[in-house]
Short mmCIF file of C-alpha atoms in Angstrom, two decimals:
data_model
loop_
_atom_site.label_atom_id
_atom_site.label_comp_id
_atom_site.label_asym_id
_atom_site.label_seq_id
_atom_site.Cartn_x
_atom_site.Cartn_y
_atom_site.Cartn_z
CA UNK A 61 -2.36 15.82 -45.46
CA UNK A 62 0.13 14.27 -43.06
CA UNK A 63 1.24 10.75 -44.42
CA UNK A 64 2.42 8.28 -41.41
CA UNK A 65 5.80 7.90 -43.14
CA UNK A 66 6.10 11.70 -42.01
CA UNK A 67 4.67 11.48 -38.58
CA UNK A 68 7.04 8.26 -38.40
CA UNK A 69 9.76 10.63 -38.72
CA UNK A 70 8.63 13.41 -35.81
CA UNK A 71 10.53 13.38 -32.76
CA UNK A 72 7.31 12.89 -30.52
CA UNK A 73 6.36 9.41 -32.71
CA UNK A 74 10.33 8.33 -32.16
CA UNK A 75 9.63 9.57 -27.90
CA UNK A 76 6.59 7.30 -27.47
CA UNK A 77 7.72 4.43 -29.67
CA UNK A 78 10.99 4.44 -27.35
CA UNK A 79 8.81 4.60 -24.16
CA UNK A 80 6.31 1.87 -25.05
CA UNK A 81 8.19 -0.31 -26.76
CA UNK A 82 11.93 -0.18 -27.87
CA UNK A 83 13.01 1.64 -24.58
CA UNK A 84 10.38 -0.28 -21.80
CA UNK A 85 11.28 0.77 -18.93
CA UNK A 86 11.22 -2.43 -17.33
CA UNK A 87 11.93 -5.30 -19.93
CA UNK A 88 14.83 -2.96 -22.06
CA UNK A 89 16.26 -0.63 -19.41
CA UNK A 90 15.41 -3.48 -16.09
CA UNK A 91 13.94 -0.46 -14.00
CA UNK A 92 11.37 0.24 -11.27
CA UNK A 93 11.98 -3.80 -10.67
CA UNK A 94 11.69 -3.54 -7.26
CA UNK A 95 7.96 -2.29 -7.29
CA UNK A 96 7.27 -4.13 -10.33
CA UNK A 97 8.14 -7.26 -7.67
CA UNK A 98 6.34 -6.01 -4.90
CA UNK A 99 2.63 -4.66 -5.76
CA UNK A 100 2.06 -7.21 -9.34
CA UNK A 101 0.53 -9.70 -6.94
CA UNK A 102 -2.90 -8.33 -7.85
CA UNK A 103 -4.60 -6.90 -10.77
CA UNK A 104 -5.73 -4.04 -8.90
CA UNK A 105 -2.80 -3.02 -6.58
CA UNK A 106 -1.12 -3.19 -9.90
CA UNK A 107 -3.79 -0.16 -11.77
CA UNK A 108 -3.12 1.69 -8.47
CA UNK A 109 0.56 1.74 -8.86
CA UNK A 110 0.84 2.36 -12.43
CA UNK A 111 -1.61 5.15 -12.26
CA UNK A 112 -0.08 6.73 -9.18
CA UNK A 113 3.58 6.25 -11.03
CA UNK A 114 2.35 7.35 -14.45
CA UNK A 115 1.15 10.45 -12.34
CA UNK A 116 4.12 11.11 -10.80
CA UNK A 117 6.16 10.62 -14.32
CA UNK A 118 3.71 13.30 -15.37
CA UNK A 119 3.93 16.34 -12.55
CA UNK A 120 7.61 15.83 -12.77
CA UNK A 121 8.59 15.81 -16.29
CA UNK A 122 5.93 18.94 -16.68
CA UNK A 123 7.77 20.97 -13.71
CA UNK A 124 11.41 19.30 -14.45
CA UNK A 125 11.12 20.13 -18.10
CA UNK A 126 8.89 23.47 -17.42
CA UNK A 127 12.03 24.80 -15.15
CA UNK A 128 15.06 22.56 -17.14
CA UNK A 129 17.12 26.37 -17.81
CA UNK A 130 16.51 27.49 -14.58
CA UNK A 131 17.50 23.93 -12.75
CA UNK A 132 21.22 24.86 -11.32
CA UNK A 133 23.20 22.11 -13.17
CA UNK A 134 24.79 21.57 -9.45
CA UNK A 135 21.50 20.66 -7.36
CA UNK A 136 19.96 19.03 -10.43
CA UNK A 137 19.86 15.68 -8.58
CA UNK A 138 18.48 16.57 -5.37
CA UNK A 139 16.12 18.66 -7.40
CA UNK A 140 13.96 15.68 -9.20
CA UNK A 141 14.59 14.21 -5.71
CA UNK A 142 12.42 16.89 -4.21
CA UNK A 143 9.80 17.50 -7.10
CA UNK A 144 9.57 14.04 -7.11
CA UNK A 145 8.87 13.01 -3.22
CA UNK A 146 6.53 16.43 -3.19
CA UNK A 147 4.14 14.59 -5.97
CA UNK A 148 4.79 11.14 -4.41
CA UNK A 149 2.91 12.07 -1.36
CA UNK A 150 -0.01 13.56 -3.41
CA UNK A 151 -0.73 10.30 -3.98
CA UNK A 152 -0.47 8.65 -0.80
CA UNK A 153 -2.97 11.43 0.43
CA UNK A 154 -5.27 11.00 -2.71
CA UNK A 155 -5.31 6.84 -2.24
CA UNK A 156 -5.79 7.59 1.65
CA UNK A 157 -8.62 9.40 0.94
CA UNK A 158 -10.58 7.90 -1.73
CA UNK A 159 -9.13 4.35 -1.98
CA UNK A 160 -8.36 3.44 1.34
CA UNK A 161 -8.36 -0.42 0.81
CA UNK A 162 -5.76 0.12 -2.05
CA UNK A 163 -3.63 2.40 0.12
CA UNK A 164 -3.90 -0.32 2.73
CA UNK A 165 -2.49 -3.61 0.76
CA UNK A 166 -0.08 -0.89 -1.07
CA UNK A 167 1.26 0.79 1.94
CA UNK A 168 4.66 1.50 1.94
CA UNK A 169 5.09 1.38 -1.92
CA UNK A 170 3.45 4.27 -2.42
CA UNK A 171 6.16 6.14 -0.79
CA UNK A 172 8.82 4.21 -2.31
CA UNK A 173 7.73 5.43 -5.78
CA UNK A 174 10.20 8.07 -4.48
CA UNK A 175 13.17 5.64 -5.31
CA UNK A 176 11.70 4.45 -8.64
CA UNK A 177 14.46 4.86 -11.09
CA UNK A 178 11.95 5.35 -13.92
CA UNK A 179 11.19 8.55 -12.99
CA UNK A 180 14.83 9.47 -11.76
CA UNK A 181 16.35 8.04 -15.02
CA UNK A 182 14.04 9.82 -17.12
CA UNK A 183 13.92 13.08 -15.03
CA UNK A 184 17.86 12.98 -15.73
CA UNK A 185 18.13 11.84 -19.61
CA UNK A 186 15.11 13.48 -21.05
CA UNK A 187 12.95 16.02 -18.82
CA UNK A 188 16.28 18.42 -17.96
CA UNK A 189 17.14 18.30 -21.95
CA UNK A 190 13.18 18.28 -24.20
CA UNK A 191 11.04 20.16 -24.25
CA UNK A 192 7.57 20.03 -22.41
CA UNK A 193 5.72 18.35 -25.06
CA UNK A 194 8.57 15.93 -25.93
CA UNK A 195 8.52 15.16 -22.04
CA UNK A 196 5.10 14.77 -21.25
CA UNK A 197 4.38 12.12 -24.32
CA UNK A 198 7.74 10.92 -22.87
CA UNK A 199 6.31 10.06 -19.54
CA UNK A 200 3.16 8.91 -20.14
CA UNK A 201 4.35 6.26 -22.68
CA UNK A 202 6.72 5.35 -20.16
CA UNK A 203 3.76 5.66 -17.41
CA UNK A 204 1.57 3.64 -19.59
CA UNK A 205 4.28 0.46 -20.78
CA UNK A 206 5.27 0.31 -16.57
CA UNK A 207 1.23 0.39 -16.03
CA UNK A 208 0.70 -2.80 -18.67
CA UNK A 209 3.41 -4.65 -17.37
CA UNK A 210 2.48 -4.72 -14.27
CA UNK A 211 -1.27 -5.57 -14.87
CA UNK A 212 0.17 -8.07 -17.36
CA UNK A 213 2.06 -9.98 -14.40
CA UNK A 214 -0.63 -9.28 -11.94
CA UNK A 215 -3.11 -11.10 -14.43
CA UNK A 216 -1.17 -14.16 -14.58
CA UNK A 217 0.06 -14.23 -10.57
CA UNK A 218 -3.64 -12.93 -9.25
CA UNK A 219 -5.09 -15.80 -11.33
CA UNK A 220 -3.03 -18.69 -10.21
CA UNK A 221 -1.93 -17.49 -6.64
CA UNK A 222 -5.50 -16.18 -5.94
CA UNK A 223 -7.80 -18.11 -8.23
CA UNK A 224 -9.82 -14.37 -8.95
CA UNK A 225 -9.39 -11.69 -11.99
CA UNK A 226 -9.81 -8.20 -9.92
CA UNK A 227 -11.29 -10.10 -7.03
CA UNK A 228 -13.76 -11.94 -9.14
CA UNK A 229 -13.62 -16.01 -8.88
CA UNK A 230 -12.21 -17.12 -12.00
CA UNK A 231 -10.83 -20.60 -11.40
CA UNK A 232 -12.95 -23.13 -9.96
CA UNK A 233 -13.10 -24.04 -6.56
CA UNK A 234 -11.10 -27.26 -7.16
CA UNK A 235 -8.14 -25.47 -8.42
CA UNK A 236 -4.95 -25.65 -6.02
CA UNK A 237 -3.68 -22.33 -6.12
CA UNK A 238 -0.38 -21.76 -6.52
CA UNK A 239 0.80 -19.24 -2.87
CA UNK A 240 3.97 -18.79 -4.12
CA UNK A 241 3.66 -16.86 -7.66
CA UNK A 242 1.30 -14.57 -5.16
CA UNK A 243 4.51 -14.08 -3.01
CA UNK A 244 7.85 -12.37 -3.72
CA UNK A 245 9.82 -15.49 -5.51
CA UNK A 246 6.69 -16.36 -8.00
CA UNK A 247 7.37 -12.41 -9.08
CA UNK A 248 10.67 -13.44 -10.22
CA UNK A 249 9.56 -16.38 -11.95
CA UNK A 250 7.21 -14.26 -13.98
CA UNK A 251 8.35 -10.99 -14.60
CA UNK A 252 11.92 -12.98 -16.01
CA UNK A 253 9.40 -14.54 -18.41
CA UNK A 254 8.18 -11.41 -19.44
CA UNK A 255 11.55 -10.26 -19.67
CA UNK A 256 12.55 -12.72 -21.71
CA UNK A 257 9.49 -13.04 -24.02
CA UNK A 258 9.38 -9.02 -24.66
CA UNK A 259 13.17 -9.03 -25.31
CA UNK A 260 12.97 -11.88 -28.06
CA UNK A 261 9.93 -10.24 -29.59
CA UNK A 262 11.82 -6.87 -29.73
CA UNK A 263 14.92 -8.87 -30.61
CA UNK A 264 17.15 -7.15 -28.31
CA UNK A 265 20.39 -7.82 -28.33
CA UNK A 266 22.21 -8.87 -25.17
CA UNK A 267 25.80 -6.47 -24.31
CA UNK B 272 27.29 36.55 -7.93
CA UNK B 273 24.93 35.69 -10.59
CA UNK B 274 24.93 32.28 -9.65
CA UNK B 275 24.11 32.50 -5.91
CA UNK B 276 21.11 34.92 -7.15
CA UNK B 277 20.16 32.39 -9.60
CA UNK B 278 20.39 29.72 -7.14
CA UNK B 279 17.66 31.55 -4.88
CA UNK B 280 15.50 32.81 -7.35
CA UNK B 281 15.21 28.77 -8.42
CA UNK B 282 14.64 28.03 -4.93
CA UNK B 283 11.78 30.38 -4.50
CA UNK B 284 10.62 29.51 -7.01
CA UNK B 285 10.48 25.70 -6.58
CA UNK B 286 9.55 25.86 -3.01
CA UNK B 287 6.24 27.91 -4.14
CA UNK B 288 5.10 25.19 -6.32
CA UNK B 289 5.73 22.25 -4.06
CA UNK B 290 4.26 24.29 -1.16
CA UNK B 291 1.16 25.62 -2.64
CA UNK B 292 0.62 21.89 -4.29
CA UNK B 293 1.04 20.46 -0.89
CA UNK B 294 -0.82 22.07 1.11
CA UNK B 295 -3.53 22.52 -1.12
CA UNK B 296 -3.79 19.19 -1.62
CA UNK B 297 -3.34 18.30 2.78
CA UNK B 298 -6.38 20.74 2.66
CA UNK B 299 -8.77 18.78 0.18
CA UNK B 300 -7.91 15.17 1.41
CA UNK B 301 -7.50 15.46 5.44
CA UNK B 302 -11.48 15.30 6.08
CA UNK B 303 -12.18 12.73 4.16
CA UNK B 304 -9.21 10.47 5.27
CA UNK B 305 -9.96 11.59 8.59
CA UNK B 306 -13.42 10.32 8.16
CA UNK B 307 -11.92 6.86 6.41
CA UNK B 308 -9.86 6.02 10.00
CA UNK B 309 -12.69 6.92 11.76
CA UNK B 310 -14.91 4.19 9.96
CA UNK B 311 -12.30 2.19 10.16
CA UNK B 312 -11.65 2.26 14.01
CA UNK B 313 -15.82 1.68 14.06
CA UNK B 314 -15.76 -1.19 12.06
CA UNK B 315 -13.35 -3.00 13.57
CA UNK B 316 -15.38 -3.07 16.55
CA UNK B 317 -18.58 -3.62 15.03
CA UNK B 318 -17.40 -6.75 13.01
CA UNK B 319 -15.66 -7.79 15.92
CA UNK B 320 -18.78 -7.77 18.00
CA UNK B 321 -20.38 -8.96 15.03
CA UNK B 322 -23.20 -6.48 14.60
CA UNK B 323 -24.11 -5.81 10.91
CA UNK B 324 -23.71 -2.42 9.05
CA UNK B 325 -22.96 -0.54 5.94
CA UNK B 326 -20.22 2.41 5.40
CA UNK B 327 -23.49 5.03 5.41
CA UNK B 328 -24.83 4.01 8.71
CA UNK B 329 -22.06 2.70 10.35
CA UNK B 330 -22.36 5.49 12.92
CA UNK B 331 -25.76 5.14 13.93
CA UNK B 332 -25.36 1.53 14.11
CA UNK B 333 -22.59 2.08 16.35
CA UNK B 334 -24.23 4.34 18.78
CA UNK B 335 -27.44 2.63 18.77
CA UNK B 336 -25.62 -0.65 19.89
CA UNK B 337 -22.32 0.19 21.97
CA UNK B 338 -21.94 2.17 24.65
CA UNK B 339 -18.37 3.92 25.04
CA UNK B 340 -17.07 4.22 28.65
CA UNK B 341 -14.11 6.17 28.67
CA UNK B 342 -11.55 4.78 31.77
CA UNK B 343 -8.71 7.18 32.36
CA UNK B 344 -6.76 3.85 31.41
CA UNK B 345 -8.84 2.64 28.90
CA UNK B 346 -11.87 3.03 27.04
CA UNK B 347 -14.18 -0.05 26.80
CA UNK B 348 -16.96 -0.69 24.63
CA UNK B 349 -19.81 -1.73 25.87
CA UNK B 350 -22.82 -4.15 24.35
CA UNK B 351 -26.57 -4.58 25.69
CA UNK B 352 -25.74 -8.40 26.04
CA UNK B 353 -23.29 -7.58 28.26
CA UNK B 354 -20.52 -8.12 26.45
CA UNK B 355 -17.80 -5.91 26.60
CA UNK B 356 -14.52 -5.17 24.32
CA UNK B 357 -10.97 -3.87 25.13
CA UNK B 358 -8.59 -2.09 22.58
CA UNK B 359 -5.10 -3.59 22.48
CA UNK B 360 -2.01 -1.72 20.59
CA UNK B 361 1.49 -2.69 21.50
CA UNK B 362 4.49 -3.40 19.39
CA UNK B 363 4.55 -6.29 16.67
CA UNK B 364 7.21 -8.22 14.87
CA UNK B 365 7.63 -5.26 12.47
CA UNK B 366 5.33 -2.64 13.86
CA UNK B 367 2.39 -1.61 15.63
CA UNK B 368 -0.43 -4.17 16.21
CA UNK B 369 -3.75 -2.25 16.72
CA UNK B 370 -6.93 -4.19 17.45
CA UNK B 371 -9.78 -5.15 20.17
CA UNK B 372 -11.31 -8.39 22.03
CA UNK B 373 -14.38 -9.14 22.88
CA UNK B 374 -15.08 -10.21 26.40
CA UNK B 375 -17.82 -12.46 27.94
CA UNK B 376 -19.51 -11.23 30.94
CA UNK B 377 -17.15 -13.38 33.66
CA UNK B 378 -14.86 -10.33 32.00
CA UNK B 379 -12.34 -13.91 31.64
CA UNK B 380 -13.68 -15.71 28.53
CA UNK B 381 -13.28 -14.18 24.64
CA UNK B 382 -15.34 -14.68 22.63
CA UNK B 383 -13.79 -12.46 19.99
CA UNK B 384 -10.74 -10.80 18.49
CA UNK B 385 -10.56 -8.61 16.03
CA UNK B 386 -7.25 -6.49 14.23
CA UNK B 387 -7.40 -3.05 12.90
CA UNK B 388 -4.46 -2.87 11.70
CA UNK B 389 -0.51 -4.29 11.53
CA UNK B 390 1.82 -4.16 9.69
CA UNK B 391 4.11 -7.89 9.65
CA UNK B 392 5.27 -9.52 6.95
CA UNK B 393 3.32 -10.37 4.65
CA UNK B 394 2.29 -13.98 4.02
CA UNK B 395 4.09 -14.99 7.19
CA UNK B 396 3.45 -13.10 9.64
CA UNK B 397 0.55 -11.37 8.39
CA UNK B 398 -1.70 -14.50 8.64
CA UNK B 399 -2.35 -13.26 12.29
CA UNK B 400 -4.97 -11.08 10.54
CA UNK B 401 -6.60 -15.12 9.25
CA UNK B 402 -10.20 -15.69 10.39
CA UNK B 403 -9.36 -19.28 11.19
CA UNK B 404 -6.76 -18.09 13.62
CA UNK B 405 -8.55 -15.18 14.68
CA UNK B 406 -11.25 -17.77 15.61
CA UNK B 407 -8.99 -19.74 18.04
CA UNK B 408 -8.80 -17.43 20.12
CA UNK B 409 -13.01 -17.89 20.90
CA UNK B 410 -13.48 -19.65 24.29
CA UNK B 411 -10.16 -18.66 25.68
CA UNK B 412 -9.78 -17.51 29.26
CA UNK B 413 -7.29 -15.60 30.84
CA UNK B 414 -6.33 -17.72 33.58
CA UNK B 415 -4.19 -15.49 34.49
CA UNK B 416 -3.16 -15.06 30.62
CA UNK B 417 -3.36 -16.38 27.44
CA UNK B 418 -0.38 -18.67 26.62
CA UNK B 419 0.99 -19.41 23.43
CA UNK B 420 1.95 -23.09 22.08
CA UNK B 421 2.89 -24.90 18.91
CA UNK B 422 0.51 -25.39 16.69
CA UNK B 423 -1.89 -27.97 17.52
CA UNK B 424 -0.70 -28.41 20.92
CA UNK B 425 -3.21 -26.77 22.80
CA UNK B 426 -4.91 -28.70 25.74
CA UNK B 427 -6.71 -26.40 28.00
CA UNK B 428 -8.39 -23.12 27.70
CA UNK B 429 -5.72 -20.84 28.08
CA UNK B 430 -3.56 -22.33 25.70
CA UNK B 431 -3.35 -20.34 21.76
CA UNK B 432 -2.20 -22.23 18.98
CA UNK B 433 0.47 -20.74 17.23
CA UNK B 434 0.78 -20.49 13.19
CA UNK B 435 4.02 -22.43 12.11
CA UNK B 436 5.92 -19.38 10.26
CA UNK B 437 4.49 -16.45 12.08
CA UNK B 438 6.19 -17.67 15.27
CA UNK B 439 7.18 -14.45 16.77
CA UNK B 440 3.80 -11.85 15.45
CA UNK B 441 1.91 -14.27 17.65
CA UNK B 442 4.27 -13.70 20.54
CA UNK B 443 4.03 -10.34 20.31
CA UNK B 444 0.50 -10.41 19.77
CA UNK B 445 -0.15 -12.20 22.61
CA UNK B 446 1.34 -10.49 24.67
CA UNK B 447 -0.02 -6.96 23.53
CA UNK B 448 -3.48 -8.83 24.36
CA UNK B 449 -2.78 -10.09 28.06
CA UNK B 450 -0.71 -6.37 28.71
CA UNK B 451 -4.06 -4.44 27.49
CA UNK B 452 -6.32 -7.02 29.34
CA UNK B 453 -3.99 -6.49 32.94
CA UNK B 454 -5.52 -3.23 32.13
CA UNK B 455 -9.11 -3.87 31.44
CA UNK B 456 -8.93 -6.01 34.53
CA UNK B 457 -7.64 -3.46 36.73
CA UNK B 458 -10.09 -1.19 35.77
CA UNK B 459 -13.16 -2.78 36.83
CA UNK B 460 -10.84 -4.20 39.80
CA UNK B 461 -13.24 -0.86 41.87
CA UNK B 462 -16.59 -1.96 40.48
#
């Protein structure tokens, strides 16, 4: 029988605690801002984007780790570049085709997943030096705390920018809402307070 | 010497996977995404006309009600009423502006306008896509075109109230409209 004390101690407990929690990609490390900004102004353009990055995190640490002795240490960079725009358009074409709404109020994020330095920065520190298994639980912890956060801030800015929970009506009709947390400066205000909220809970210290 | 044949084996052998996974996946999705414009381009008429439908009939509905008579200019979209629509695409603030109007039978009045697709900012000039704005437009003549004004400052019926912030997608959209409808008019300039 395998006591937690021992699986506390296994490298792939240590790889998802650092993805979900110690390491978050975007409250610890401040990555993949830029989309966190841009798509958390609703609940579900939020899902879409964390599954379609969580996906990509996936195909790429798989093939990057999969092929890490081959990988000529020379074109390592333009490398994940390539894996990583190949599985980026896989899902443009998959929301195209079956989510075309989502693909619509999404649009040009989905291709800028490309440029997400969650899945650069990890392709580069972990997937060209673990294993597979190490670097799949790898990415999807780091899939899944990017997913939360953003459906965390798209909670709070869908419900006061929009008044609706995944285009339900939550707020009553009387309530003013708030347009600017649903545009690019009420991001700021909100994903700082996560920032700041996750950071004191995890006690981080500041450099 | 090992390196260089190192270097291509890795390239092979990375350009097999992304291939195959590409096109394999272009294969499975191009139907039915081809199939998703295609209800959109329908819709867009349909709604702007205002005819009812769902996503399963949309096509009969659309044949049953609207005639298509293909100009080598332009194709119009015709109506039993006798109503007839015009597809406009021309250049936005940021990008394309795709969408159609709705003519009454003096071929001078709208009496609707509808957008398929753009692609300007959003939350400024976006809100040319707004229903309320949209609406404006209902009643209009071209006389010979649609002019655009400040908002609220409209006094006859060719004037178009502007949205304060979205200043220049509803220049351009304006004028993508009275471009396409020199068109339309030119057309049935014979009949």
């Amino acid at each position: 029988m395998v006591t937690f004390t021992e699986i506390k101690k296994t490298k792939s407990y240590q790889t998802v605690l650092d993805g979900i929690w110690r390491d978050h990609p975007i409250s610890s490390m401040v990555l993949g801002i830029c989309s966190a900004l841009a798509v958390s102004n609703t609940v579900a353009n939020a899902i879409a984007m964390g599954a379609g990055v969580t996906f990509v995190l996936l195909a790429t640490s798989l093939l990057i780790s999969g092929l890490r002795n081959i990988i000529p240490r020379r074109v390592r960079m333009i490398t994940y570049m390539i894996v990583i725009a190949s599985f980026v358009i896989v899902v443009d074409r998959v929301l195209k085709a079956y989510f075309p709404e989502i693909s619509e109020s999404i649009g040009p994020y989905v291709g800028l997943i490309i440029t997400n330095c969650i899945i650069m920065g990890r392709a580069e520190a972990f997937y060209s030096q673990n294993n597979v298994l190490h670097s799949v639980l790898d990415s999807v912890a780091n899939g899944f705390s990017y997913t939360y956060t953003l459906v965390a801030i798209a909670i709070v800015r869908e419900i006061l920018g929009f008044g609706t929970l995944l285009g339900f009506q939550v707020m009553p009709d009387s309530f003013p809402k708030w347009v600017v947390i649903s545009m690019a400066p009420g991001a700021f205000f909100v994903v700082s307070l996560f920032i700041w909220i996750t950071r004191t809970l995890a006690k981080v210290e500041s450099d | 010497m090992k390196d260089k044949i190192m270097m291509i084996v890795f390239v092979l052998i990375l350009g097999t996977i992304l291939a195959t996974t590409l096109v394999g996946v272009d294969a499975f999705t191009e139907p039915m995404i081809a199939k998703n414009e295609k209800i959109k381009e329908l819709s867009t008429i349909l709604k702007t006309f205002g005819i009812e439908y769902t996503d399963e009939t949309i096509e009969k509905v659309f044949t049953d009600n609207i005639s298509t008579i293909v100009y080598p200019e332009m194709t119009i979209y015709k109506v039993s009423s006798g109503e007839m629509a015009f597809p406009f695409e021309g250049s936005g603030f940021q990008g394309p502006i795709i969408g159609v109007a709705v003519m009454a039978d003096d071929k001078k009045t709208i009496t609707a306008v509808g957008i398929k697709s753009q692609v300007e900012t959003p939350g400024l000039g976006s809100r040319i896509t707004e229903k309320q704005f949209l609406d404006s437009f209902i009643g209009k003549q071209f006389d010979p075109e649609l002019i655009l004004v400040g908002a609220g400052k409209s006094s006859n019926k060719t004037d178009v109230d502007g949205i304060t912030g979205a200043t220049m997608s509803c220049i351009a959209l304006i004028k993508v409209i009275n471009d396409d409808y020199k068109i339309f008019n030119s057309t049935f300039k014979g009949d």
